[in-house]
mmCIF file of C-alpha atoms in Angstrom:
data_model
loop_
_atom_site.group_PDB
_atom_site.id
_atom_site.type_symbol
_atom_site.label_atom_id
_atom_site.label_comp_id
_atom_site.label_asym_id
_atom_site.label_seq_id
_atom_site.Cartn_x
_atom_site.Cartn_y
_atom_site.Cartn_z
ATOM 1 C CA MET F 5 -15.503 1.021 -47.108
ATOM 2 C CA GLY F 6 -15.468 4.602 -48.025
ATOM 3 C CA GLY F 7 -16.776 8.188 -45.724
ATOM 4 C CA THR F 8 -15.257 11.356 -45.647
ATOM 5 C CA GLU F 9 -14.667 14.000 -42.448
ATOM 6 C CA HIS F 10 -18.262 14.691 -42.774
ATOM 7 C CA LEU F 11 -19.534 11.182 -43.279
ATOM 8 C CA THR F 12 -19.168 7.750 -41.797
ATOM 9 C CA VAL F 13 -20.185 5.134 -43.641
ATOM 10 C CA ARG F 14 -20.228 1.270 -41.804
ATOM 11 C CA ARG F 15 -22.202 -2.175 -42.231
ATOM 12 C CA GLU F 16 -25.010 -3.552 -40.474
ATOM 13 C CA GLY F 17 -25.443 -7.292 -41.901
ATOM 14 C CA ALA F 18 -26.548 -6.162 -45.676
ATOM 15 C CA THR F 19 -27.405 -3.129 -45.406
ATOM 16 C CA LEU F 20 -24.952 -0.120 -45.412
ATOM 17 C CA VAL F 21 -25.900 3.084 -43.363
ATOM 18 C CA LEU F 22 -24.573 6.232 -44.326
ATOM 19 C CA THR F 23 -24.478 9.082 -41.880
ATOM 20 C CA LEU F 24 -24.378 12.790 -41.992
ATOM 21 C CA ASN F 25 -21.697 13.720 -39.705
ATOM 22 C CA ARG F 26 -21.318 16.791 -38.950
ATOM 23 C CA PRO F 27 -23.444 17.898 -35.994
ATOM 24 C CA ASP F 28 -22.041 21.640 -34.978
ATOM 25 C CA ALA F 29 -23.644 22.058 -37.882
ATOM 26 C CA ARG F 30 -26.373 20.590 -37.306
ATOM 27 C CA ASN F 31 -25.284 18.032 -40.312
ATOM 28 C CA ALA F 32 -25.730 20.639 -43.278
ATOM 29 C CA LEU F 33 -24.111 20.175 -46.417
ATOM 30 C CA SER F 34 -20.667 20.524 -47.273
ATOM 31 C CA LEU F 35 -18.275 19.086 -49.855
ATOM 32 C CA SER F 36 -17.007 16.630 -48.135
ATOM 33 C CA MET F 37 -20.589 15.423 -46.889
ATOM 34 C CA LEU F 38 -21.307 15.017 -50.509
ATOM 35 C CA VAL F 39 -18.398 13.531 -51.779
ATOM 36 C CA GLY F 40 -19.319 11.435 -49.344
ATOM 37 C CA LEU F 41 -22.548 10.881 -49.778
ATOM 38 C CA TYR F 42 -22.591 10.224 -53.466
ATOM 39 C CA ASP F 43 -19.086 7.582 -53.028
ATOM 40 C CA GLY F 44 -21.972 4.972 -50.790
ATOM 41 C CA TRP F 45 -24.377 5.486 -53.256
ATOM 42 C CA LEU F 46 -22.320 4.102 -55.544
ATOM 43 C CA GLU F 47 -20.562 1.291 -52.488
ATOM 44 C CA ALA F 48 -23.980 0.426 -52.375
ATOM 45 C CA ASP F 49 -25.055 -0.051 -55.832
ATOM 46 C CA GLU F 50 -21.766 -2.004 -56.569
ATOM 47 C CA ASP F 51 -21.366 -4.352 -54.092
ATOM 48 C CA ASP F 52 -23.979 -7.143 -54.437
ATOM 49 C CA GLU F 53 -23.775 -7.972 -50.541
ATOM 50 C CA VAL F 54 -25.341 -4.855 -50.336
ATOM 51 C CA ARG F 55 -29.194 -4.995 -50.254
ATOM 52 C CA SER F 56 -30.688 -1.951 -48.668
ATOM 53 C CA ILE F 57 -29.012 1.802 -47.513
ATOM 54 C CA VAL F 58 -30.046 3.091 -44.477
ATOM 55 C CA LEU F 59 -29.150 6.941 -44.613
ATOM 56 C CA THR F 60 -29.008 8.926 -40.656
ATOM 57 C CA GLY F 61 -27.280 12.297 -39.255
ATOM 58 C CA ALA F 62 -25.278 12.132 -36.299
ATOM 59 C CA GLY F 63 -26.077 13.902 -33.135
ATOM 60 C CA GLY F 64 -29.201 14.703 -32.904
ATOM 61 C CA ALA F 65 -30.045 16.259 -36.239
ATOM 62 C CA PHE F 66 -30.770 15.175 -40.044
ATOM 63 C CA CYS F 67 -30.086 18.016 -41.787
ATOM 64 C CA ALA F 68 -30.709 21.694 -41.491
ATOM 65 C CA GLY F 69 -29.599 21.908 -45.646
ATOM 66 C CA MET F 70 -26.701 23.352 -47.659
ATOM 67 C CA ASP F 71 -23.821 25.040 -45.934
ATOM 68 C CA LEU F 72 -23.649 27.996 -48.925
ATOM 69 C CA LYS F 73 -19.966 29.126 -47.294
ATOM 70 C CA ALA F 74 -18.713 25.975 -47.753
ATOM 71 C CA LEU F 75 -19.794 24.836 -50.753
ATOM 72 C CA ALA F 76 -18.397 28.322 -52.566
ATOM 73 C CA GLY F 77 -15.318 27.344 -51.649
ATOM 74 C CA GLN F 78 -14.688 30.044 -48.031
ATOM 75 C CA GLY F 79 -12.089 28.554 -45.961
ATOM 76 C CA MET F 80 -10.302 25.127 -46.260
ATOM 77 C CA GLU F 81 -12.899 22.756 -45.434
ATOM 78 C CA GLY F 82 -13.493 20.096 -47.629
ATOM 79 C CA GLU F 83 -10.962 21.722 -49.973
ATOM 80 C CA GLN F 84 -9.199 17.977 -50.869
ATOM 81 C CA HIS F 85 -12.613 17.398 -52.533
ATOM 82 C CA ARG F 86 -12.926 20.436 -54.408
ATOM 83 C CA ASP F 87 -10.846 18.310 -57.917
ATOM 84 C CA ARG F 88 -13.843 15.790 -57.054
ATOM 85 C CA LEU F 89 -16.696 18.509 -58.293
ATOM 86 C CA LYS F 90 -14.290 20.145 -61.134
ATOM 87 C CA ALA F 91 -14.076 16.874 -62.752
ATOM 88 C CA ASP F 92 -17.605 16.060 -62.152
ATOM 89 C CA PRO F 93 -19.613 19.828 -62.314
ATOM 90 C CA ASP F 94 -23.018 17.328 -61.421
ATOM 91 C CA LEU F 95 -21.791 15.445 -58.355
ATOM 92 C CA HIS F 96 -23.560 17.100 -55.424
ATOM 93 C CA TRP F 97 -26.955 16.863 -57.754
ATOM 94 C CA LYS F 98 -25.823 12.734 -57.833
ATOM 95 C CA ALA F 99 -25.172 12.617 -53.853
ATOM 96 C CA MET F 100 -28.438 14.618 -53.034
ATOM 97 C CA LEU F 101 -30.468 11.363 -54.730
ATOM 98 C CA ARG F 102 -31.972 14.418 -57.766
ATOM 99 C CA HIS F 103 -29.554 12.882 -60.460
ATOM 100 C CA HIS F 104 -29.115 9.528 -59.088
ATOM 101 C CA ARG F 105 -31.491 6.653 -57.530
ATOM 102 C CA PRO F 106 -29.541 3.699 -56.485
ATOM 103 C CA ARG F 107 -31.262 0.018 -57.121
ATOM 104 C CA LYS F 108 -30.812 -0.929 -53.274
ATOM 105 C CA PRO F 109 -34.032 0.335 -51.501
ATOM 106 C CA VAL F 110 -32.952 3.849 -49.039
ATOM 107 C CA ILE F 111 -34.772 3.681 -46.029
ATOM 108 C CA ALA F 112 -34.119 7.504 -44.435
ATOM 109 C CA ALA F 113 -33.723 7.387 -40.067
ATOM 110 C CA VAL F 114 -34.645 11.358 -39.406
ATOM 111 C CA GLU F 115 -34.165 13.119 -35.945
ATOM 112 C CA GLY F 116 -34.085 16.395 -35.248
ATOM 113 C CA TYR F 117 -33.761 18.766 -38.164
ATOM 114 C CA CYS F 118 -34.757 18.169 -41.399
ATOM 115 C CA VAL F 119 -34.911 21.072 -43.473
ATOM 116 C CA ALA F 120 -33.999 22.674 -46.521
ATOM 117 C CA GLY F 121 -31.858 20.765 -48.323
ATOM 118 C CA GLY F 122 -32.442 17.818 -45.682
ATOM 119 C CA THR F 123 -36.325 17.629 -47.169
ATOM 120 C CA GLU F 124 -35.001 18.044 -50.826
ATOM 121 C CA ILE F 125 -32.311 14.704 -50.079
ATOM 122 C CA LEU F 126 -35.632 13.167 -48.063
ATOM 123 C CA GLN F 127 -37.263 13.247 -51.436
ATOM 124 C CA GLY F 128 -35.052 11.444 -52.531
ATOM 125 C CA THR F 129 -35.679 8.430 -50.071
ATOM 126 C CA ASP F 130 -37.679 5.770 -49.907
ATOM 127 C CA ILE F 131 -38.642 4.777 -46.637
ATOM 128 C CA ARG F 132 -39.224 7.508 -44.474
ATOM 129 C CA VAL F 133 -39.232 7.175 -40.763
ATOM 130 C CA ALA F 134 -38.933 10.169 -38.378
ATOM 131 C CA GLY F 135 -38.430 10.358 -34.483
ATOM 132 C CA GLU F 136 -41.763 12.563 -32.632
ATOM 133 C CA SER F 137 -39.534 15.689 -32.603
ATOM 134 C CA ALA F 138 -38.027 16.133 -35.894
ATOM 135 C CA THR F 139 -38.897 19.004 -37.944
ATOM 136 C CA PHE F 140 -39.421 19.386 -41.681
ATOM 137 C CA GLY F 141 -39.681 22.256 -44.060
ATOM 138 C CA LEU F 142 -38.596 24.116 -47.619
ATOM 139 C CA PHE F 143 -37.570 26.990 -46.112
ATOM 140 C CA GLU F 144 -35.970 29.085 -49.016
ATOM 141 C CA VAL F 145 -38.648 30.999 -49.980
ATOM 142 C CA LYS F 146 -38.136 32.586 -46.397
ATOM 143 C CA HIS F 147 -34.846 33.914 -47.673
ATOM 144 C CA GLY F 148 -35.740 34.894 -51.339
ATOM 145 C CA LEU F 149 -34.196 31.496 -52.881
ATOM 146 C CA PHE F 150 -35.779 28.771 -54.818
ATOM 147 C CA PRO F 151 -35.672 25.086 -53.841
ATOM 148 C CA ILE F 152 -33.474 23.794 -56.663
ATOM 149 C CA GLY F 153 -32.835 20.073 -54.884
ATOM 150 C CA GLY F 154 -36.083 18.377 -57.061
ATOM 151 C CA SER F 155 -38.879 19.750 -54.548
ATOM 152 C CA THR F 156 -40.739 21.447 -57.430
ATOM 153 C CA VAL F 157 -40.966 18.613 -59.133
ATOM 154 C CA ARG F 158 -40.992 15.881 -56.923
ATOM 155 C CA LEU F 159 -43.030 16.860 -53.581
ATOM 156 C CA GLN F 160 -46.131 17.252 -56.001
ATOM 157 C CA ARG F 161 -45.691 13.736 -56.870
ATOM 158 C CA GLN F 162 -45.120 12.235 -53.669
ATOM 159 C CA ILE F 163 -48.451 14.309 -51.383
ATOM 160 C CA PRO F 164 -51.060 16.123 -52.005
ATOM 161 C CA ARG F 165 -50.836 19.213 -54.305
ATOM 162 C CA THR F 166 -52.554 21.661 -52.150
ATOM 163 C CA HIS F 167 -50.202 20.448 -48.722
ATOM 164 C CA ALA F 168 -46.822 20.577 -51.584
ATOM 165 C CA LEU F 169 -47.623 23.999 -52.491
ATOM 166 C CA GLU F 170 -48.145 25.274 -49.289
ATOM 167 C CA MET F 171 -45.002 23.797 -48.319
ATOM 168 C CA LEU F 172 -42.777 25.341 -51.070
ATOM 169 C CA LEU F 173 -44.516 28.362 -50.444
ATOM 170 C CA THR F 174 -45.410 29.181 -46.561
ATOM 171 C CA GLY F 175 -41.392 28.364 -45.770
ATOM 172 C CA ARG F 176 -43.112 27.186 -42.280
ATOM 173 C CA PRO F 177 -41.419 24.473 -40.182
ATOM 174 C CA TYR F 178 -43.760 21.013 -39.908
ATOM 175 C CA THR F 179 -43.784 18.309 -36.893
ATOM 176 C CA ALA F 180 -43.313 14.964 -37.651
ATOM 177 C CA ARG F 181 -46.784 14.496 -37.128
ATOM 178 C CA GLU F 182 -48.059 16.765 -39.972
ATOM 179 C CA ALA F 183 -45.265 15.515 -42.154
ATOM 180 C CA ALA F 184 -47.178 12.234 -41.259
ATOM 181 C CA GLY F 185 -50.505 12.782 -42.086
ATOM 182 C CA ILE F 186 -50.012 14.188 -45.227
ATOM 183 C CA GLY F 187 -47.972 11.512 -46.350
ATOM 184 C CA LEU F 188 -44.423 13.242 -46.578
ATOM 185 C CA ILE F 189 -43.042 9.867 -44.059
ATOM 186 C CA GLY F 190 -44.645 7.080 -43.306
ATOM 187 C CA HIS F 191 -43.913 5.981 -39.597
ATOM 188 C CA VAL F 192 -42.503 8.698 -36.639
ATOM 189 C CA VAL F 193 -41.380 6.983 -33.706
ATOM 190 C CA PRO F 194 -40.279 7.843 -29.792
ATOM 191 C CA ASP F 195 -37.260 9.867 -30.138
ATOM 192 C CA GLY F 196 -33.646 8.318 -30.631
ATOM 193 C CA MET F 197 -35.655 4.999 -32.213
ATOM 194 C CA ALA F 198 -35.678 6.162 -35.622
ATOM 195 C CA LEU F 199 -32.767 4.150 -36.903
ATOM 196 C CA ASP F 200 -33.752 1.321 -35.065
ATOM 197 C CA LYS F 201 -36.740 1.072 -36.462
ATOM 198 C CA ALA F 202 -35.416 2.438 -40.523
ATOM 199 C CA LEU F 203 -32.324 -0.974 -39.472
ATOM 200 C CA GLU F 204 -35.845 -2.936 -38.672
ATOM 201 C CA ILE F 205 -37.569 -2.317 -42.016
ATOM 202 C CA ALA F 206 -34.544 -2.598 -43.297
ATOM 203 C CA GLU F 207 -33.679 -5.926 -42.048
ATOM 204 C CA ARG F 208 -37.364 -7.582 -43.472
ATOM 205 C CA ILE F 209 -36.038 -6.156 -46.995
ATOM 206 C CA ASN F 210 -33.119 -7.908 -47.068
ATOM 207 C CA ALA F 211 -34.228 -11.191 -45.606
ATOM 208 C CA CYS F 212 -36.168 -10.846 -49.734
ATOM 209 C CA GLY F 213 -35.422 -11.837 -52.752
ATOM 210 C CA PRO F 214 -32.357 -8.985 -54.020
ATOM 211 C CA LEU F 215 -33.234 -8.939 -58.029
ATOM 212 C CA ALA F 216 -37.055 -8.909 -56.950
ATOM 213 C CA VAL F 217 -36.322 -5.689 -54.406
ATOM 214 C CA GLU F 218 -34.721 -4.290 -57.280
ATOM 215 C CA ALA F 219 -36.875 -4.927 -59.217
ATOM 216 C CA VAL F 220 -39.508 -4.225 -58.333
ATOM 217 C CA LYS F 221 -38.281 -0.805 -56.498
ATOM 218 C CA ALA F 222 -37.264 0.379 -60.674
ATOM 219 C CA SER F 223 -40.730 -0.729 -61.697
ATOM 220 C CA VAL F 224 -42.509 1.359 -59.239
ATOM 221 C CA TYR F 225 -40.052 4.237 -60.599
ATOM 222 C CA GLU F 226 -40.374 3.612 -64.086
ATOM 223 C CA THR F 227 -43.667 3.738 -64.855
ATOM 224 C CA ALA F 228 -45.163 6.614 -61.830
ATOM 225 C CA GLU F 229 -45.865 9.080 -64.836
ATOM 226 C CA MET F 230 -46.883 6.359 -67.409
ATOM 227 C CA THR F 231 -50.341 5.783 -68.278
ATOM 228 C CA GLU F 232 -52.102 2.479 -66.622
ATOM 229 C CA THR F 233 -51.941 0.951 -70.162
ATOM 230 C CA ASP F 234 -47.985 1.796 -70.178
ATOM 231 C CA GLY F 235 -47.613 0.830 -66.807
ATOM 232 C CA LEU F 236 -48.543 -2.879 -67.098
ATOM 233 C CA ALA F 237 -46.607 -3.249 -70.075
ATOM 234 C CA ALA F 238 -43.448 -2.207 -68.234
ATOM 235 C CA GLU F 239 -43.936 -3.753 -65.476
ATOM 236 C CA LEU F 240 -44.313 -7.012 -67.320
ATOM 237 C CA LYS F 241 -41.125 -6.444 -69.206
ATOM 238 C CA ARG F 242 -39.112 -6.006 -66.185
ATOM 239 C CA GLY F 243 -41.264 -8.188 -63.999
ATOM 240 C CA TRP F 244 -41.428 -11.476 -65.965
ATOM 241 C CA PRO F 245 -37.988 -12.141 -66.183
ATOM 242 C CA ILE F 246 -37.490 -12.383 -62.701
ATOM 243 C CA PHE F 247 -39.184 -15.461 -62.479
ATOM 244 C CA ASP F 248 -36.423 -17.138 -64.337
ATOM 245 C CA THR F 249 -34.286 -16.342 -61.997
ATOM 246 C CA ALA F 250 -32.267 -18.645 -58.955
ATOM 247 C CA ASP F 251 -33.840 -16.492 -56.303
ATOM 248 C CA ALA F 252 -36.908 -17.409 -57.511
ATOM 249 C CA LYS F 253 -36.651 -20.655 -58.471
ATOM 250 C CA GLU F 254 -35.178 -20.986 -54.587
ATOM 251 C CA GLY F 255 -37.728 -18.810 -52.747
ATOM 252 C CA THR F 256 -41.067 -20.759 -54.277
ATOM 253 C CA ARG F 257 -39.989 -23.762 -54.048
ATOM 254 C CA ALA F 258 -39.034 -23.145 -49.453
ATOM 255 C CA PHE F 259 -42.930 -21.820 -50.027
ATOM 256 C CA ALA F 260 -43.602 -25.208 -51.015
ATOM 257 C CA GLU F 261 -41.675 -26.851 -48.584
ATOM 258 C CA LYS F 262 -43.084 -24.277 -46.160
ATOM 259 C CA ARG F 263 -46.205 -22.916 -46.919
ATOM 260 C CA PRO F 264 -48.296 -21.305 -43.792
ATOM 261 C CA PRO F 265 -51.458 -23.446 -42.536
ATOM 262 C CA GLU F 266 -53.319 -20.587 -44.784
ATOM 263 C CA TYR F 267 -52.193 -21.706 -48.558
ATOM 264 C CA LYS F 268 -52.519 -25.509 -47.753
ATOM 265 C CA ARG F 269 -55.847 -27.240 -48.967
ATOM 266 C CA ALA F 270 -58.197 -28.916 -46.636
#
């Protein structure tokens, strides 16, 4: 199991939990963290025993964005990983889910700050839970910067454009309730409970057929920008083979044997 000094990896049953672990800097992204993240995504993709991923942060924060000094190599922090970035100049974008999408569902468990690069990584996750005191936002324009982690493309596809533009152009912070109201996150829970809720959702996913789960996730993203006609054709092409898998046969047999009363004939 991988991990670095700024990214811890552990297993909770069939869930791989990746924790951004730089609490003294509100989990600002460092090279060590990015390398650990990318390796974590790959580990989940390659391990058939992993059925879901939870991404969270240590110390009451999710991620406060990029640490530009660390990424620029000022100081020795993360220096042992610099060869990885030279070998793969795209690594940081893959780590931030800009240029990589894991096969398994990714659930974000957010506490505290989830701003700038944190909100950009969030947009690469599939299901999102936040504590009541969490803070979201894209602050780049306030500093004369561009949110180049994918937000000008993804955000308007995930929430209404008027809200996307307000978030992008004002650089203001959003509360968890506001973020839920515009559809950026799905659940708001008491502070300190985001990880528990994320693991609860993960466990429900883990109880489902893994091939079906992966195919459904792939179909949703694959068809997102298609016409309805093209999307339905793509869905059939991806979904129909699932019915021939051992998972499907086992699942339908178990359902037939234990189906609930509302499915039984009178």
